[in-house]
Amino acid sequence: MARLKVAVLISGRGSNLQALLDAAGRPEFPAEVVLVISNSASAYGLERARAAGVAGLVIDHRAFPDRAAFDQAMDAELRRCGAELVCLAGFMRLLGPAFATAWRGRMINIHPSLLPSFKGLHTHRQALEAGVKLHGCSVHFVTPDLDDGPIIVQGAVPVLDGDDEDRLAARVLTVEHRIYPLAVRLIAEGRVELSGRLARVHGGAGQTESLLNPDF
Ligand code: GAR
């Protein structure tokens, strides 16, 4: 069976990209990474793409007069490589509404909080300041509104006594690396159905296998 063609957009470290590359390296995984685009030439994730033998491209937002022109350049490359799904993985540029609308239902993002709590930046600080006892991460479809699309999979971790932002971020990150490939697999298997503002996952294991993490 043909594997789903995935493009990954990054801005930096690329550890979630690595999780996707590792998953795609397994023959039974139903998706392959065909292109990595970074808006920054110094993103370490580009090294990860190279090491995995995947094409990497820099599209520097500073080279474009405005957001629409940058978005158009990305759109052209995504179409050229035949991407069927776009994964934002630590991609730290806001995308314009036309781009988000054009890729609606075919573009997902990983966000380091249990949405709809703690949108935007500094999510671990927000969680500590709110005093929540459970925190985590979400994979969701991208819409024109920031961190607001239908949620596909979430992973939860406890907030422990003595946590600071770094410790909490590290605990969440290990779960990010599990749920992002899971979400891609569910989509590639045709098990995710968009229904208005909701994403429904069909066929048993999916959300629940990641929701309560027995490792913690
Ligand atoms: C990840 O924690 C991801 O959830 C977050 O940036 C980090 C990127 O790390 N994304 C956002 O905050 C998007 N709003 P990575 O480059 O190692 O994957």
Coordinates of C-alpha atoms and ligand atoms in Angstrom, one line a residue:
M1 CA 0.0 0.0 0.0
A2 CA 1.3 3.5 -0.8
R3 CA 2.5 5.4 2.2
L4 CA 1.1 8.8 3.0
K5 CA 3.5 11.6 1.9
V6 CA 4.3 13.9 4.8
A7 CA 6.2 17.2 4.8
V8 CA 7.5 18.5 8.1
L9 CA 7.9 22.2 8.9
I10 CA 10.5 23.1 11.6
S11 CA 12.3 26.1 13.0
G12 CA 14.9 24.5 15.4
R13 CA 16.0 21.5 17.3
G14 CA 13.6 19.1 15.5
S15 CA 13.2 16.4 18.1
N16 CA 9.6 15.8 17.0
L17 CA 10.8 15.6 13.5
Q18 CA 13.2 12.9 14.7
A19 CA 10.3 11.0 16.2
L20 CA 8.5 11.2 12.8
L21 CA 11.6 10.1 10.9
D22 CA 12.2 7.2 13.3
A23 CA 8.6 6.1 12.9
A24 CA 8.7 6.4 9.1
G25 CA 11.9 4.4 9.1
R26 CA 9.9 1.3 10.1
P27 CA 8.6 -0.5 7.1
E28 CA 5.1 -1.1 8.6
F29 CA 4.6 2.7 9.3
P30 CA 1.9 3.9 6.8
A31 CA 3.6 7.3 6.1
E32 CA 6.9 8.6 4.8
V33 CA 8.6 12.0 5.2
V34 CA 9.3 13.4 1.8
L35 CA 10.4 16.9 2.6
V36 CA 11.6 19.0 5.6
I37 CA 11.3 22.8 5.4
S38 CA 12.9 25.1 7.9
N39 CA 12.5 28.9 8.0
S40 CA 15.9 29.0 9.6
A41 CA 19.2 27.8 8.0
S42 CA 20.7 27.1 11.5
A43 CA 17.9 24.7 12.5
Y44 CA 19.4 21.5 13.9
G45 CA 16.5 19.6 12.4
L46 CA 18.0 20.0 9.0
E47 CA 20.9 17.8 10.1
R48 CA 18.4 15.2 11.2
A49 CA 16.7 15.3 7.8
R50 CA 20.1 14.9 6.1
A51 CA 21.1 12.0 8.3
A52 CA 17.8 10.3 7.4
G53 CA 18.3 10.9 3.7
V54 CA 15.3 13.2 3.5
A55 CA 15.3 16.4 1.4
G56 CA 15.7 19.5 3.4
L57 CA 14.9 23.0 2.3
V58 CA 15.4 26.5 3.9
I59 CA 12.8 29.1 3.2
D60 CA 13.9 32.1 5.2
H61 CA 10.9 34.2 6.0
R62 CA 13.2 37.3 6.2
A63 CA 13.7 37.0 2.4
F64 CA 10.0 37.8 1.7
P65 CA 8.3 41.2 1.7
D66 CA 5.3 39.9 3.7
R67 CA 3.7 36.8 5.3
A68 CA 1.6 36.1 2.2
A69 CA 4.7 35.9 -0.1
F70 CA 6.4 33.5 2.4
D71 CA 3.3 31.3 2.7
Q72 CA 3.1 31.2 -1.1
A73 CA 6.7 30.0 -1.4
M74 CA 6.0 27.3 1.1
D75 CA 2.8 26.3 -0.6
A76 CA 4.6 25.9 -3.9
E77 CA 7.2 23.6 -2.4
L78 CA 4.7 21.5 -0.6
R79 CA 2.7 21.0 -3.8
R80 CA 5.9 20.3 -5.7
C81 CA 6.9 17.4 -3.4
G82 CA 3.4 16.0 -3.5
A83 CA 2.8 16.4 0.3
E84 CA -0.5 14.9 1.4
L85 CA -0.1 15.9 5.0
V86 CA 1.9 18.8 6.5
C87 CA 3.2 18.4 10.1
L88 CA 4.3 21.5 12.0
A89 CA 6.9 20.4 14.4
G90 CA 8.2 23.3 16.4
F91 CA 7.5 25.6 13.5
M92 CA 7.5 29.0 15.2
R93 CA 6.1 31.2 12.4
L94 CA 2.4 32.2 12.3
L95 CA 0.8 31.1 9.1
G96 CA -1.6 33.3 7.2
P97 CA -5.3 32.5 7.0
A98 CA -5.2 31.7 3.2
F99 CA -2.4 29.1 3.8
A100 CA -4.2 27.5 6.8
T101 CA -7.5 27.4 4.8
A102 CA -5.8 25.9 1.7
W103 CA -4.3 23.1 3.8
R104 CA -7.3 22.7 6.1
G105 CA -7.8 19.0 7.2
R106 CA -4.3 18.2 5.8
M107 CA -2.1 20.2 8.2
I108 CA -1.5 19.3 11.8
N109 CA 0.5 20.8 14.7
I110 CA 1.9 19.6 18.0
H111 CA 1.4 21.9 20.9
P112 CA 3.0 21.5 24.3
S113 CA -0.2 21.8 26.4
L114 CA -3.5 20.0 26.9
L115 CA -5.5 22.3 24.6
P116 CA -7.6 24.3 24.9
S117 CA -5.6 25.3 28.0
F118 CA -2.4 27.3 27.6
K119 CA -2.3 28.4 24.0
G120 CA 0.6 30.4 22.7
L121 CA 4.1 30.5 24.1
H122 CA 5.6 29.5 27.5
T123 CA 3.1 26.8 28.0
H124 CA 5.0 25.0 30.8
R125 CA 5.3 28.3 32.7
Q126 CA 1.6 28.9 32.2
A127 CA 0.8 25.4 33.6
L128 CA 3.0 25.9 36.6
E129 CA 1.5 29.3 37.3
A130 CA -2.0 27.9 37.0
G131 CA -1.2 25.1 39.5
V132 CA -2.6 22.4 37.3
K133 CA -1.9 18.8 38.4
L134 CA -2.0 17.3 34.9
H135 CA -0.2 18.8 31.9
G136 CA 0.7 17.5 28.5
C137 CA 0.6 17.9 24.8
S138 CA -1.9 17.9 21.9
V139 CA -1.8 17.1 18.2
H140 CA -4.5 19.1 16.4
F141 CA -5.5 20.2 12.9
V142 CA -4.4 23.7 12.0
T143 CA -7.0 26.4 11.5
P144 CA -6.5 30.1 10.9
D145 CA -6.8 30.6 14.7
L146 CA -3.7 30.0 16.8
D147 CA -3.6 26.6 18.6
D148 CA -7.3 26.2 18.0
G149 CA -8.1 23.3 15.6
P150 CA -9.8 20.0 16.1
I151 CA -7.8 17.8 18.6
I152 CA -6.7 14.4 17.3
V153 CA -4.6 12.9 20.2
Q154 CA -3.5 14.2 23.6
G155 CA -0.9 12.9 26.1
A156 CA -0.9 13.7 29.8
V157 CA 1.8 13.8 32.4
P158 CA 1.6 14.7 36.1
V159 CA 3.0 18.0 37.4
L160 CA 5.3 17.0 40.3
D161 CA 6.4 18.8 43.4
G162 CA 9.6 20.7 42.7
D163 CA 9.0 20.9 38.9
D164 CA 10.4 23.9 37.1
E165 CA 9.8 24.7 33.4
D166 CA 12.7 22.6 32.2
R167 CA 11.8 19.5 34.1
L168 CA 8.2 19.7 33.1
A169 CA 9.1 20.5 29.5
A170 CA 11.3 17.4 29.3
R171 CA 8.5 15.2 30.8
V172 CA 6.0 16.5 28.2
L173 CA 8.5 16.2 25.4
T174 CA 8.9 12.4 25.8
V175 CA 5.1 12.1 25.4
E176 CA 5.2 14.4 22.3
H177 CA 7.5 12.0 20.7
R178 CA 5.0 9.2 21.1
I179 CA 1.8 11.0 20.2
Y180 CA 3.0 12.8 17.0
P181 CA 3.8 9.6 15.2
L182 CA 0.6 8.1 16.6
A183 CA -1.5 10.9 15.1
V184 CA 0.2 10.6 11.7
R185 CA -0.4 6.9 11.8
L186 CA -4.1 7.4 12.6
I187 CA -4.5 9.8 9.8
A188 CA -2.6 7.7 7.3
E189 CA -4.9 4.7 8.2
G190 CA -7.9 6.8 7.5
R191 CA -9.1 6.6 11.0
V192 CA -9.5 10.3 11.7
E193 CA -12.7 12.0 10.6
L194 CA -13.3 15.7 10.7
S195 CA -16.7 16.6 12.0
G196 CA -17.3 20.3 12.4
R197 CA -15.0 21.5 15.2
L198 CA -14.2 17.9 16.2
A199 CA -11.8 15.2 15.0
R200 CA -13.2 11.8 15.6
V201 CA -10.8 8.8 15.9
H202 CA -12.2 5.5 14.8
G203 CA -11.2 1.9 15.4
G204 CA -10.2 1.5 19.0
A205 CA -6.7 2.3 20.1
G206 CA -5.9 5.9 19.5
Q207 CA -6.6 8.6 22.0
T208 CA -6.9 6.4 25.0
E209 CA -3.6 4.6 24.6
S210 CA -1.8 7.9 24.9
L211 CA -4.1 9.7 27.3
L212 CA -3.0 8.1 30.5
N213 CA 0.7 7.3 30.4
P214 CA 1.6 4.4 32.7
D215 CA 5.2 5.3 32.6
F216 CA 4.7 8.2 35.1
Ligands
GAR1 C1 8.0 21.2 21.0 O1 7.8 21.1 22.4 C2 6.7 21.6 20.4 O2 5.5 21.1 21.0 C3 6.7 23.1 20.5 O3 8.0 23.5 20.2 C4 8.9 22.4 20.6 C5 9.7 22.0 19.4 O4 10.7 21.1 19.8 N1 5.8 23.8 19.6 C6 5.2 24.9 19.9 O5 5.3 25.5 21.0 C7 4.2 25.4 18.9 N2 3.2 26.3 19.4 P1 11.4 20.2 18.7 O6 12.0 21.2 17.6 O7 12.5 19.5 19.4 O8 10.4 19.3 18.1

